[in-house]
Coordinates of C-alpha atoms and ligand atoms in Angstrom, one line a residue:
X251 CA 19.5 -12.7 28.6
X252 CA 19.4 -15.9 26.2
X253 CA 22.2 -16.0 23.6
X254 CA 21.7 -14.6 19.9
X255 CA 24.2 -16.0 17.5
X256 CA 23.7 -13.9 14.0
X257 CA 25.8 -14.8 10.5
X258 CA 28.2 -12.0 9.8
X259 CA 29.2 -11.6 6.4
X260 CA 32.4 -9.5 7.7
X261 CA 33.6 -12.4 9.4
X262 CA 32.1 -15.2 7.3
X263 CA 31.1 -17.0 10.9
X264 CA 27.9 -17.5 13.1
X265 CA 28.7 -15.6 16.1
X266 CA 27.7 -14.8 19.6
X267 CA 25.5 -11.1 19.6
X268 CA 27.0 -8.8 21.7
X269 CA 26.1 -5.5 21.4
X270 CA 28.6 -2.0 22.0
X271 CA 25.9 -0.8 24.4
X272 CA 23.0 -3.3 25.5
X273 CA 21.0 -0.2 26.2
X274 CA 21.1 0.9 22.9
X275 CA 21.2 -1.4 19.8
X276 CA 21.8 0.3 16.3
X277 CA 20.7 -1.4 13.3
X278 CA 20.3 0.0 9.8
X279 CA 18.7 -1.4 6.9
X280 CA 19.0 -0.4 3.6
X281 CA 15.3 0.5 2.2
X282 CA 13.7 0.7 -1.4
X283 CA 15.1 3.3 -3.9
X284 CA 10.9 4.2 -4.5
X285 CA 10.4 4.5 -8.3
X286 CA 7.8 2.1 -8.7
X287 CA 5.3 -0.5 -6.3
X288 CA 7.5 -2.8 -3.6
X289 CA 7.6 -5.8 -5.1
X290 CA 8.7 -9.5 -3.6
X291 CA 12.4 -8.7 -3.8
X292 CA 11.3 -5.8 -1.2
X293 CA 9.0 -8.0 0.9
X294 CA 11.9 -10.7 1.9
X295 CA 14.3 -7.7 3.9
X296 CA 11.1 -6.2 5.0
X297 CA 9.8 -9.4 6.8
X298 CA 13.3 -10.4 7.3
X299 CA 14.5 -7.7 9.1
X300 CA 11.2 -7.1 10.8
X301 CA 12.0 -10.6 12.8
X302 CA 15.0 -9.6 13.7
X303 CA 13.7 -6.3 14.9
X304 CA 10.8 -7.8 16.9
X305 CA 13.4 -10.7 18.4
X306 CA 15.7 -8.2 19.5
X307 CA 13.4 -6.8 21.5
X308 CA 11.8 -9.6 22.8
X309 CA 15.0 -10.3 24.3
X310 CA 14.9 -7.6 25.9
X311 CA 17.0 -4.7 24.0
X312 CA 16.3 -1.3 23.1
X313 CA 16.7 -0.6 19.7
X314 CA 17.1 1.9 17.1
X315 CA 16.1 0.4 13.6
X316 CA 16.6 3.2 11.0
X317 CA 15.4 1.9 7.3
X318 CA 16.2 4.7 4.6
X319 CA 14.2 5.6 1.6
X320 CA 16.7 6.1 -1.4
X321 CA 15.1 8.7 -3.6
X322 CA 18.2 10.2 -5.3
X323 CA 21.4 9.0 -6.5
X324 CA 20.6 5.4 -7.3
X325 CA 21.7 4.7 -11.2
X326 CA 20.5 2.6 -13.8
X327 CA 23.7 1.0 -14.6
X328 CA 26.2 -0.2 -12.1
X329 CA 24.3 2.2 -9.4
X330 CA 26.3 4.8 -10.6
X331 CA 26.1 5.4 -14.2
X332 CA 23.1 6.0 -15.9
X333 CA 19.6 7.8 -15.4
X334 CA 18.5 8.4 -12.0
X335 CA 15.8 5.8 -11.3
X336 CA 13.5 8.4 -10.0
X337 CA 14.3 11.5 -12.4
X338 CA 13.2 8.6 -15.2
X339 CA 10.3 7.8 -13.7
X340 CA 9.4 11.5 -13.4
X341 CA 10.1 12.5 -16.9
X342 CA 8.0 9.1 -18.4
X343 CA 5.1 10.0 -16.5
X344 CA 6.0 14.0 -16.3
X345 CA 6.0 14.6 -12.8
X346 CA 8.2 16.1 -10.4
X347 CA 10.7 13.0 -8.9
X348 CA 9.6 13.9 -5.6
X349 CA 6.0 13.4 -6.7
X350 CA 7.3 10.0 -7.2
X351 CA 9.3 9.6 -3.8
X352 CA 5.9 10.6 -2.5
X353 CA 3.4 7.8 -4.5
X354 CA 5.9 5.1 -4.0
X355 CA 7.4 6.0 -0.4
X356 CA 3.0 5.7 0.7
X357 CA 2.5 2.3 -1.4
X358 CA 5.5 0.8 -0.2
X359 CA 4.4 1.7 3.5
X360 CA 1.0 0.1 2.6
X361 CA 2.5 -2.8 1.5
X362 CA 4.7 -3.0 4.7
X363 CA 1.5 -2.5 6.5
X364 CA -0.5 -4.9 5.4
X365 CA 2.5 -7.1 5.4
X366 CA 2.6 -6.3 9.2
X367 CA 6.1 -5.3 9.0
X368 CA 6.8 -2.6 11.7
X369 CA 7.5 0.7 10.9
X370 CA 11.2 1.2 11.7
X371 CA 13.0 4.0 14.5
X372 CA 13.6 6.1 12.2
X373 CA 13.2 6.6 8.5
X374 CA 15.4 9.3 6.7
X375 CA 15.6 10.0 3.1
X376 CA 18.7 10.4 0.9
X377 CA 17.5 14.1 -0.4
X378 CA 17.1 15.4 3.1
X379 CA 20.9 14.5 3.8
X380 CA 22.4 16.4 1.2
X381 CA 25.1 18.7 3.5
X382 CA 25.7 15.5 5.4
X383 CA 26.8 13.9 2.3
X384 CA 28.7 16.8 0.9
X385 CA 30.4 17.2 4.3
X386 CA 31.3 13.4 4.4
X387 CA 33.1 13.9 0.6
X388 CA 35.1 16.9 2.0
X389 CA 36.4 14.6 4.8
X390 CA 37.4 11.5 2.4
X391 CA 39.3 14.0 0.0
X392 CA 40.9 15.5 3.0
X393 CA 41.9 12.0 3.7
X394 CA 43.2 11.5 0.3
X395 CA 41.1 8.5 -0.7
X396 CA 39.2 11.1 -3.4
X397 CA 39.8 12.8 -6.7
X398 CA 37.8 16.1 -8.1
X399 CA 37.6 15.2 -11.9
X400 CA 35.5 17.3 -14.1
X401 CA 32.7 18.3 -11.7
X402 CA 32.3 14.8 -10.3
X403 CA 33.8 13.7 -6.9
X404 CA 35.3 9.7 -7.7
X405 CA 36.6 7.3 -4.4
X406 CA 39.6 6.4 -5.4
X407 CA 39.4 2.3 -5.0
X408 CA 43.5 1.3 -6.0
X409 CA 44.6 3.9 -3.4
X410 CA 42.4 2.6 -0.7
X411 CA 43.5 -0.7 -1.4
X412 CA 46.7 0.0 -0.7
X413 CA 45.9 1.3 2.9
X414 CA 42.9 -0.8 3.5
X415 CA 40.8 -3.9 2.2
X416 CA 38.6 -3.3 -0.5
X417 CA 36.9 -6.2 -0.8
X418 CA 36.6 -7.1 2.9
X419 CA 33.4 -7.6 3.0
X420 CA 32.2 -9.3 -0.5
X421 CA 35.6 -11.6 -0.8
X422 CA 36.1 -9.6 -4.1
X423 CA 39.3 -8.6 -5.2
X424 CA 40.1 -5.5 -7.4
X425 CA 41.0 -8.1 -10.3
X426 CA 37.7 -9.5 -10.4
X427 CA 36.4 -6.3 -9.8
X428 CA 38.0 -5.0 -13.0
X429 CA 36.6 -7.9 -14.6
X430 CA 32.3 -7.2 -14.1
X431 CA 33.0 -3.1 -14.4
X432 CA 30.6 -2.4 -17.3
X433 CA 32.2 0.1 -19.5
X434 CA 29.9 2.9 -19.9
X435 CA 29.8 6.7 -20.7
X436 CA 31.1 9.0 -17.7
X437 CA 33.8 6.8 -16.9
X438 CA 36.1 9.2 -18.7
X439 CA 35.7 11.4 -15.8
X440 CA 36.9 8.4 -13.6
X441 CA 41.0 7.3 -13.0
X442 CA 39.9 3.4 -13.1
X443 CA 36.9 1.8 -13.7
X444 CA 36.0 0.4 -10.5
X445 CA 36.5 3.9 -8.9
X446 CA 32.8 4.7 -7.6
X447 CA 30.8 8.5 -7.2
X448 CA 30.8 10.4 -4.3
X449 CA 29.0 13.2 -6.3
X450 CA 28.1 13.8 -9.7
X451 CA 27.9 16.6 -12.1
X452 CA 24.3 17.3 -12.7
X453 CA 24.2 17.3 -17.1
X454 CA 21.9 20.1 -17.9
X455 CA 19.1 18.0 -18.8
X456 CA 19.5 16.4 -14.7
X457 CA 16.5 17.7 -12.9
X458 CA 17.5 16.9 -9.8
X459 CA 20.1 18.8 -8.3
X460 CA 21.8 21.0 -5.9
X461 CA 24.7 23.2 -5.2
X462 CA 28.1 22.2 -3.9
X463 CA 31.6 23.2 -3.6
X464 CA 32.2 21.2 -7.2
X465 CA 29.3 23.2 -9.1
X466 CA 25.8 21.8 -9.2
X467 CA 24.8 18.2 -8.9
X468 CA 23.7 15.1 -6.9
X469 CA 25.4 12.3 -4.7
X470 CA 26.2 9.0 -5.4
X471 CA 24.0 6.6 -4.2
X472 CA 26.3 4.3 -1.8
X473 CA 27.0 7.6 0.0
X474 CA 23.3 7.9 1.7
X475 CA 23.8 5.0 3.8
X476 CA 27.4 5.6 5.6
X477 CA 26.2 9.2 6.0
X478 CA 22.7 8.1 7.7
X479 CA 23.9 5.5 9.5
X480 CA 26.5 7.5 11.3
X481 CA 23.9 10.7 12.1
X482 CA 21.4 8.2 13.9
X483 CA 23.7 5.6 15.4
X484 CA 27.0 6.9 15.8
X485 CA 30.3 6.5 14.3
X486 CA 30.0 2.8 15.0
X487 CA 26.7 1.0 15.2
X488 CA 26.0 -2.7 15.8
X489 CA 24.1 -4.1 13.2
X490 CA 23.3 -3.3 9.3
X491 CA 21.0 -4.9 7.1
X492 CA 20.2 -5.7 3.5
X493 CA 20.0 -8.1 0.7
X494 CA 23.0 -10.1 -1.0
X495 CA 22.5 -7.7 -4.3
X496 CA 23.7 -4.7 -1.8
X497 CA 27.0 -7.0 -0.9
X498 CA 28.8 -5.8 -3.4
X499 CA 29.4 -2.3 -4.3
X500 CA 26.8 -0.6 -2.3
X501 CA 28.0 -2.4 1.3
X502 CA 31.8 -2.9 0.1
X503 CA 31.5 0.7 -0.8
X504 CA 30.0 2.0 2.7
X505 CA 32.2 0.2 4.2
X506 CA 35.6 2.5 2.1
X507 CA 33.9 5.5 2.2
X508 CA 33.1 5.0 6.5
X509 CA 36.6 4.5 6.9
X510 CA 38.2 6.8 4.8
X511 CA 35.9 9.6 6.5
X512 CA 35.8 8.2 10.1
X513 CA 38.2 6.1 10.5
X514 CA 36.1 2.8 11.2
X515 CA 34.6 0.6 9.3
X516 CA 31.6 2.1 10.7
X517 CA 29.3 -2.1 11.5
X518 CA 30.2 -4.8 13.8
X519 CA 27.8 -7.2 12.2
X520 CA 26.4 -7.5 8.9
X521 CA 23.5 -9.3 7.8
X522 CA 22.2 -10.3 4.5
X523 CA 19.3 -11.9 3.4
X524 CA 19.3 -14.1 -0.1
X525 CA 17.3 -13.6 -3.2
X526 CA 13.7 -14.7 -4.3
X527 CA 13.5 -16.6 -7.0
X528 CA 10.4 -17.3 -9.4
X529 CA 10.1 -20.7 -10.8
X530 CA 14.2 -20.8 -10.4
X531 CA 14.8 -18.0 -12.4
X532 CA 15.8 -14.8 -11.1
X533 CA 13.1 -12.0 -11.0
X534 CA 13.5 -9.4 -13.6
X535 CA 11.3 -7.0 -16.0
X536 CA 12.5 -8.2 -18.9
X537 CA 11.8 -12.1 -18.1
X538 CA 8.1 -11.1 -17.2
X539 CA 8.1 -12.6 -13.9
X540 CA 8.5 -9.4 -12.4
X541 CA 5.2 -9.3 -9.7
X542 CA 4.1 -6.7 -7.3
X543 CA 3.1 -6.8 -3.6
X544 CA -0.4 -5.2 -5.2
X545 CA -0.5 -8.1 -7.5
X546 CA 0.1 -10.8 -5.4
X547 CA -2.6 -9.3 -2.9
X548 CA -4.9 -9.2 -5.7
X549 CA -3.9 -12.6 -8.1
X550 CA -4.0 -9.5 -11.1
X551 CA -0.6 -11.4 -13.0
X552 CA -0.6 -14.2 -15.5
X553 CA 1.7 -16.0 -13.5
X554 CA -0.7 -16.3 -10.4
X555 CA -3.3 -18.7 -10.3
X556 CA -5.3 -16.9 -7.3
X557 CA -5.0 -13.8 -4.8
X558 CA -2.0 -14.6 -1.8
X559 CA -2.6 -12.9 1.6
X560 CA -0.6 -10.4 3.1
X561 CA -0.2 -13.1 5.1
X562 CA 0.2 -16.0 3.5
X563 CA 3.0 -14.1 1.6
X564 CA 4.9 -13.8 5.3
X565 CA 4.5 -17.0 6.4
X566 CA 6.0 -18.2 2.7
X567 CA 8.8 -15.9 3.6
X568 CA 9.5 -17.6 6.8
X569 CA 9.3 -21.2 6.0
X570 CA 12.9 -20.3 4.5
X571 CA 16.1 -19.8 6.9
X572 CA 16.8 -16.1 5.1
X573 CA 20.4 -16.4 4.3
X574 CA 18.6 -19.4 1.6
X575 CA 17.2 -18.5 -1.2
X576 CA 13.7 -18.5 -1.5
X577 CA 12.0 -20.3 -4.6
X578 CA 8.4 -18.7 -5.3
X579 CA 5.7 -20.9 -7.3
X580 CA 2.1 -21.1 -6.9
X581 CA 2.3 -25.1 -5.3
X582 CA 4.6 -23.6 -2.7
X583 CA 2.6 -20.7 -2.0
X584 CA -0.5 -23.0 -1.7
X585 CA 1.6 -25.1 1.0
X586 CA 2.3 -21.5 2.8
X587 CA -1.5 -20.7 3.2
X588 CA -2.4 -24.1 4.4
X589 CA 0.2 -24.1 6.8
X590 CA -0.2 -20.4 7.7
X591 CA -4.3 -20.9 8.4
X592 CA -3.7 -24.6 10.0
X593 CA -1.1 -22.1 12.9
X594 CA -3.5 -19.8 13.5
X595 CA -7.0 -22.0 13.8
X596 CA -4.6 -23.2 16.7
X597 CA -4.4 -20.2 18.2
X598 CA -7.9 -19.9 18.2
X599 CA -8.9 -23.1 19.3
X600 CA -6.2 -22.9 22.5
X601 CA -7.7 -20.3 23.7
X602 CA -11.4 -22.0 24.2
X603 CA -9.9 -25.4 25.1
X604 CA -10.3 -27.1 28.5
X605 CA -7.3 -27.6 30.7
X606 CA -7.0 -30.0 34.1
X607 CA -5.4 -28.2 36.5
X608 CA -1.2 -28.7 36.8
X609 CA 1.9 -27.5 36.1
X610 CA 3.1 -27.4 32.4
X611 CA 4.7 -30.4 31.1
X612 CA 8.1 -31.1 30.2
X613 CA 6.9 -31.7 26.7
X614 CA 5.4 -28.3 26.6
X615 CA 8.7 -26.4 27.7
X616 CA 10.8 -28.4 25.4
X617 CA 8.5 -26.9 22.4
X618 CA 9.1 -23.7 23.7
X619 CA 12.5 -23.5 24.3
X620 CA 13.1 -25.5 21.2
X621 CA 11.0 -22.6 19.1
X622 CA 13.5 -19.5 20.9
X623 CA 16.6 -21.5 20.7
X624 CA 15.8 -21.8 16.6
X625 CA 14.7 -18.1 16.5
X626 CA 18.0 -17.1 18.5
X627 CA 20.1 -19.1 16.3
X628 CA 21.1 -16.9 13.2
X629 CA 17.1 -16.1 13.0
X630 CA 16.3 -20.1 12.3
X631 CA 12.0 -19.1 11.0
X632 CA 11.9 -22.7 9.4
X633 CA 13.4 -24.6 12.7
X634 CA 10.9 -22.5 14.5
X635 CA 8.1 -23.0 12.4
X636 CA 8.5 -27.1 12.6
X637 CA 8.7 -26.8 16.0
X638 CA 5.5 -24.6 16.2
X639 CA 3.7 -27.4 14.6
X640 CA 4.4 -30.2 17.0
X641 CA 2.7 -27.1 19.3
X642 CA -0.4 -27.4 16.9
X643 CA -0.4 -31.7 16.8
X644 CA -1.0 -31.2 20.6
X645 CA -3.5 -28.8 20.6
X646 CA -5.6 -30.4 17.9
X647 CA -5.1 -33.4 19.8
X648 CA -6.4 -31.7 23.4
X649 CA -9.7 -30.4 21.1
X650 CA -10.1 -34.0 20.0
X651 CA -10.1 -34.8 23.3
X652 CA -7.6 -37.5 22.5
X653 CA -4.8 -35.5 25.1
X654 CA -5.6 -33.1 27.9
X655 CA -3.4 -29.8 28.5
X656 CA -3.0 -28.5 31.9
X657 CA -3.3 -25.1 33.2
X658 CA 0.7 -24.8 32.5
X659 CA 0.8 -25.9 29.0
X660 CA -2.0 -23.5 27.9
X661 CA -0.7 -20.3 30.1
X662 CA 2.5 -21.5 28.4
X663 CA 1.5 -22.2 25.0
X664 CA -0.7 -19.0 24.7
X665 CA 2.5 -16.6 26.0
X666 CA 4.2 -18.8 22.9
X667 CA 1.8 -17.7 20.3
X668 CA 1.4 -14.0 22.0
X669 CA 5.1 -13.9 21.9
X670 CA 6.5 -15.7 18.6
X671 CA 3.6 -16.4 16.5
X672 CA 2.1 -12.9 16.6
X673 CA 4.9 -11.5 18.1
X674 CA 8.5 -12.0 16.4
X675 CA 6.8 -13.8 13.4
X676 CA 4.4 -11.2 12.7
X677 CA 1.6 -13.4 11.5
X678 CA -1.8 -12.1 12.0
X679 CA -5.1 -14.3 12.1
X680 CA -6.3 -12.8 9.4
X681 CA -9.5 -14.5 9.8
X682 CA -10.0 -13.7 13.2
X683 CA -12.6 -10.7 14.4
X684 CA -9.9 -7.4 13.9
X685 CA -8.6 -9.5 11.1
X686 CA -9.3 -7.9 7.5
X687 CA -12.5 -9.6 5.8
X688 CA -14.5 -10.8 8.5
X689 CA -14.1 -7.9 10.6
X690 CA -15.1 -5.4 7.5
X691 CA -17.9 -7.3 7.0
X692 CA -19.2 -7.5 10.5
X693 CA -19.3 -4.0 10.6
X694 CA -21.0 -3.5 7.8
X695 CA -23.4 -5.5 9.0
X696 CA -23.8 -3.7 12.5
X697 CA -23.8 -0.3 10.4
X698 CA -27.1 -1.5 8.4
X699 CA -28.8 -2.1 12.0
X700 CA -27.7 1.0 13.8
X701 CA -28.7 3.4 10.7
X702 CA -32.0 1.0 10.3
X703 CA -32.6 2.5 14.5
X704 CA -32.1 5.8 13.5
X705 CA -34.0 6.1 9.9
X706 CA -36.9 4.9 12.5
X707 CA -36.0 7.5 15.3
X708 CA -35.7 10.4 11.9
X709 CA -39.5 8.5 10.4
X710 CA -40.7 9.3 14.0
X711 CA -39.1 13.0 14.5
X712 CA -37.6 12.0 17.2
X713 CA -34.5 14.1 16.5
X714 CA -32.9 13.7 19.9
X715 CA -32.7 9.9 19.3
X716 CA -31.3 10.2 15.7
X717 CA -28.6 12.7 17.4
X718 CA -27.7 10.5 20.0
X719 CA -27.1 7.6 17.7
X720 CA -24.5 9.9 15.3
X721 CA -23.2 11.5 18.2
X722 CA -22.5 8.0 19.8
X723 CA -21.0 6.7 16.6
X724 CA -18.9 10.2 15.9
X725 CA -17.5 9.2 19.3
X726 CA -16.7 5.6 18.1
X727 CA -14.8 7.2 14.9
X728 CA -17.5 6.3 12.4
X729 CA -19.1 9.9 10.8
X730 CA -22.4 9.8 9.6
X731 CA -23.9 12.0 6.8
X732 CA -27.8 12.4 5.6
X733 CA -28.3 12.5 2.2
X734 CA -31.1 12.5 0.1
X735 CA -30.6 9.1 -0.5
X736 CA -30.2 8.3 3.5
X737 CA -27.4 8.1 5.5
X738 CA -23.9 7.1 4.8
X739 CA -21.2 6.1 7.2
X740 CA -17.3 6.8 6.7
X741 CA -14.6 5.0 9.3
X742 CA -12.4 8.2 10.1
Ligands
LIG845 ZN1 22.1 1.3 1.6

């Protein structure tokens, strides 16, 4: 099996992939808290991880991705102080919060979808892991490493430092950690500032809530994750996912609360991916440079000057190592869609263009191994991507007839673009037949001649024709209905 070297933020190194059982690779992602449309800050983990999820397998593993929904615990301020995000958003627009979960857990699969981000292993939410979580507090105060204070369950950080490293993961130490700890209502209840929620005492106007052996209320939202993680992949998994902003507390956090309650650190490698940035500045509500997935699929923002593909939105993504940070403007976006269609008219083009017959060249091979030795190290899309276009020079070059390809190159070069460019990369030809416009539009056009057929067959009462026709298409998944107006067609 070809080598995989991955960053680990534990260790601060690149290092060699080796997984506790090759069989069975674990890897956990932390997923959106769903209180309102994925936006781009969800789209970089999403493609990101995606990658790795599609590589790993490529290499031949079997894995287990599991990608949570958050949709309870997660805190305005400091993740744990605050509204709920979700109970907010319910009582603004007066719905139930799980009426929310619901809208935003479907529009951030579409996004994904059209994104062509896989769906992962498994996807568990934070409300449907409530006993899990309560039964993971009672361990850590059995341990000692929490404190019952007025309702609420607190970790207590200073003790844990004493045993452990708090901070092992982010670099932080408790100083500095003193140092950003907001100071906020609630943290009465709390022994020291930095001390985070296990659970929470639900105030009477806190919708969402359940019973527990501390009176009513809700977990805290770094909890989820070490309580998921360890249900589907075991006490210790291999890899976990997410973006810098989850470094610290949410992943220094897991990290406390999986030892204290297991007694390991509970991840052998952790993996972050770095911010997007818009026009340098970092992307926030209140600077107005807050866009949507939805918006950026339709150009509907003052900051856009046109609609960006799923697509092109991908390829942007990958055209930056992911541990970089990612600057989004409309100029580089441009560049992304020219270089995204200028990749896949290749694709096309290799697979009409004439070969002589022979072996594949050395040149050929180098291109290929040169593309899988970038992807396997630390995930390297932009090495990849360069080397992907010296791919294209040659077979632009072959359909100008000004170089020939053999039979080699092109068996090799089309496994190359089966296995990386549509593969691991995820880019689909959107302009291809089975690609979005195109395709919609050639069916709409086959539609208006099949229905012409049968109005005729209907005109001429031949009512077995007309039958066969709807019959055939009900077959093909398309339903047809008569209506005084004519027929109509629906794609089940
Ligand atoms: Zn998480």
């Amino acid at each position: 099996m070809r080598n995989l070297f991955l960053t680990n933020t534990l260790t601060r190194k690149k290092e060699l992939f080796v997984p506790i059982n090759p069989g069975h690779v674990g890897m956990y992602v932390c997923g959106p808290t769903v209180y309102g449309d994925a936006h781009l800050g969800h789209a970089r983990p999403g493609v990101t991880y995606d990658v790795l999820f599609k590589l790993l397998k490529l290499l031949g593993y079997k894995v287990r991705y599991v990608r949570n929904i958050t949709d309870v615990g997660h805190l305005e301020h400091d993740a744990d102080e605050g509204e709920d995000k979700i109970a907010k958003k319910a009582r603004l627009e007066e719905l139930e919060p799980m009426e929310v979960v619901q809208t935003y857990t479907e529009r951030y699969h579409d996004a994904m979808r059209l994104l062509n981000v896989a769906s992962p292993s498994i996807e568990p939410r934070a409300s449907g892991h409530i006993i899990e979580q309560i039964e993971a507090i009672k361990k850590i105060l059995a341990a000692g490493y929490a404190y019952e204070s007025n309702g609420s369950v607190y970790f207590d950080v200073m003790k844990y430092n004493r045993d452990h490293n708090y901070g092992v993961l982010s670099g932080r130490t408790l100083e500095a950690t003193l140092e950003g700890t907001r100071s906020l209502d609630g943290q009465g209840d709390k022994r020291a500032p930095y001390d985070f929620a296990l659970w929470k005492k639900a105030e009477p106007q806190h919708i969402m809530r359940w019973p527990s052996p501390w009176g009513e209320g809700f977990p805290g939202w770094h909890l989820e994750c070490s309580v998921m993680g360890e249900k589907y992949l075991g006490y210790e998994f291999d890899i976990h996912g997410g973006g810098m902003d989850l470094m610290f507390p949410h992943h220094e956090c897991e990290i406390a609360q999986n030892q204290a309650s297991r007694g390991t650190s509970g991840v052998r490698y952790w993996v972050h991916n770095n911010m997007i940035t818009i026009n340098g500045q970092k992307m926030g509500k209140s600077l107005g440079n807050f866009i949507t997935l939805p918006e950026l699929f339709s150009g509907n923002h003052k900051l856009l000057e046109k609609a960006y593909s799923p697509m092109t939105i991908r390829f942007f993504i990958l055209q930056a190592h992911y541990r970089s940070t990612l600057d989004f403007s409309n100029e580089a976006l441009q560049a992304s869609e020219k270089g995204y269609k200028r990749l896949m008219q290749a694709g096309r083009d290799l697979k009409d263009i004439a070969t002589a017959p022979g072996e594949a060249s050395a040149q050929v091979l180098d291109i290929v191994e040169a593309v899988m030795d970038a992807l396997c190290d630390d995930l390297n899309t932009p090495i990849a991507i360069a080397n992907l276009s010296e791919a294209v020079k040659l077979i632009n070059m072959s359909k100008d007839k000004k170089a020939t390809l053999t039979d080699g190159d092109k068996k090799a070069l089309l496994k190359l673009f089966d296995e990386v460019v549509y593969g691991v990369l995820g880019l689909v030809d959107e302009d291809a037949a089975g690609g979005s416009g195109k395709a919609e539009k050639a069916l709409e056009g086959a539609m208006e001649i099949v229905l012409e057929d049968r109005r005729k067959a209907r005109a001429a009462k031949d009512w077995a024709e007309s039958d066969r026709i709807r019959d055939l298409l009900k077959a093909s998944g398309i339903t047809v209905k008569d209506t005084k107006d004519g027929a109509t067609w629906t794609l089940e």
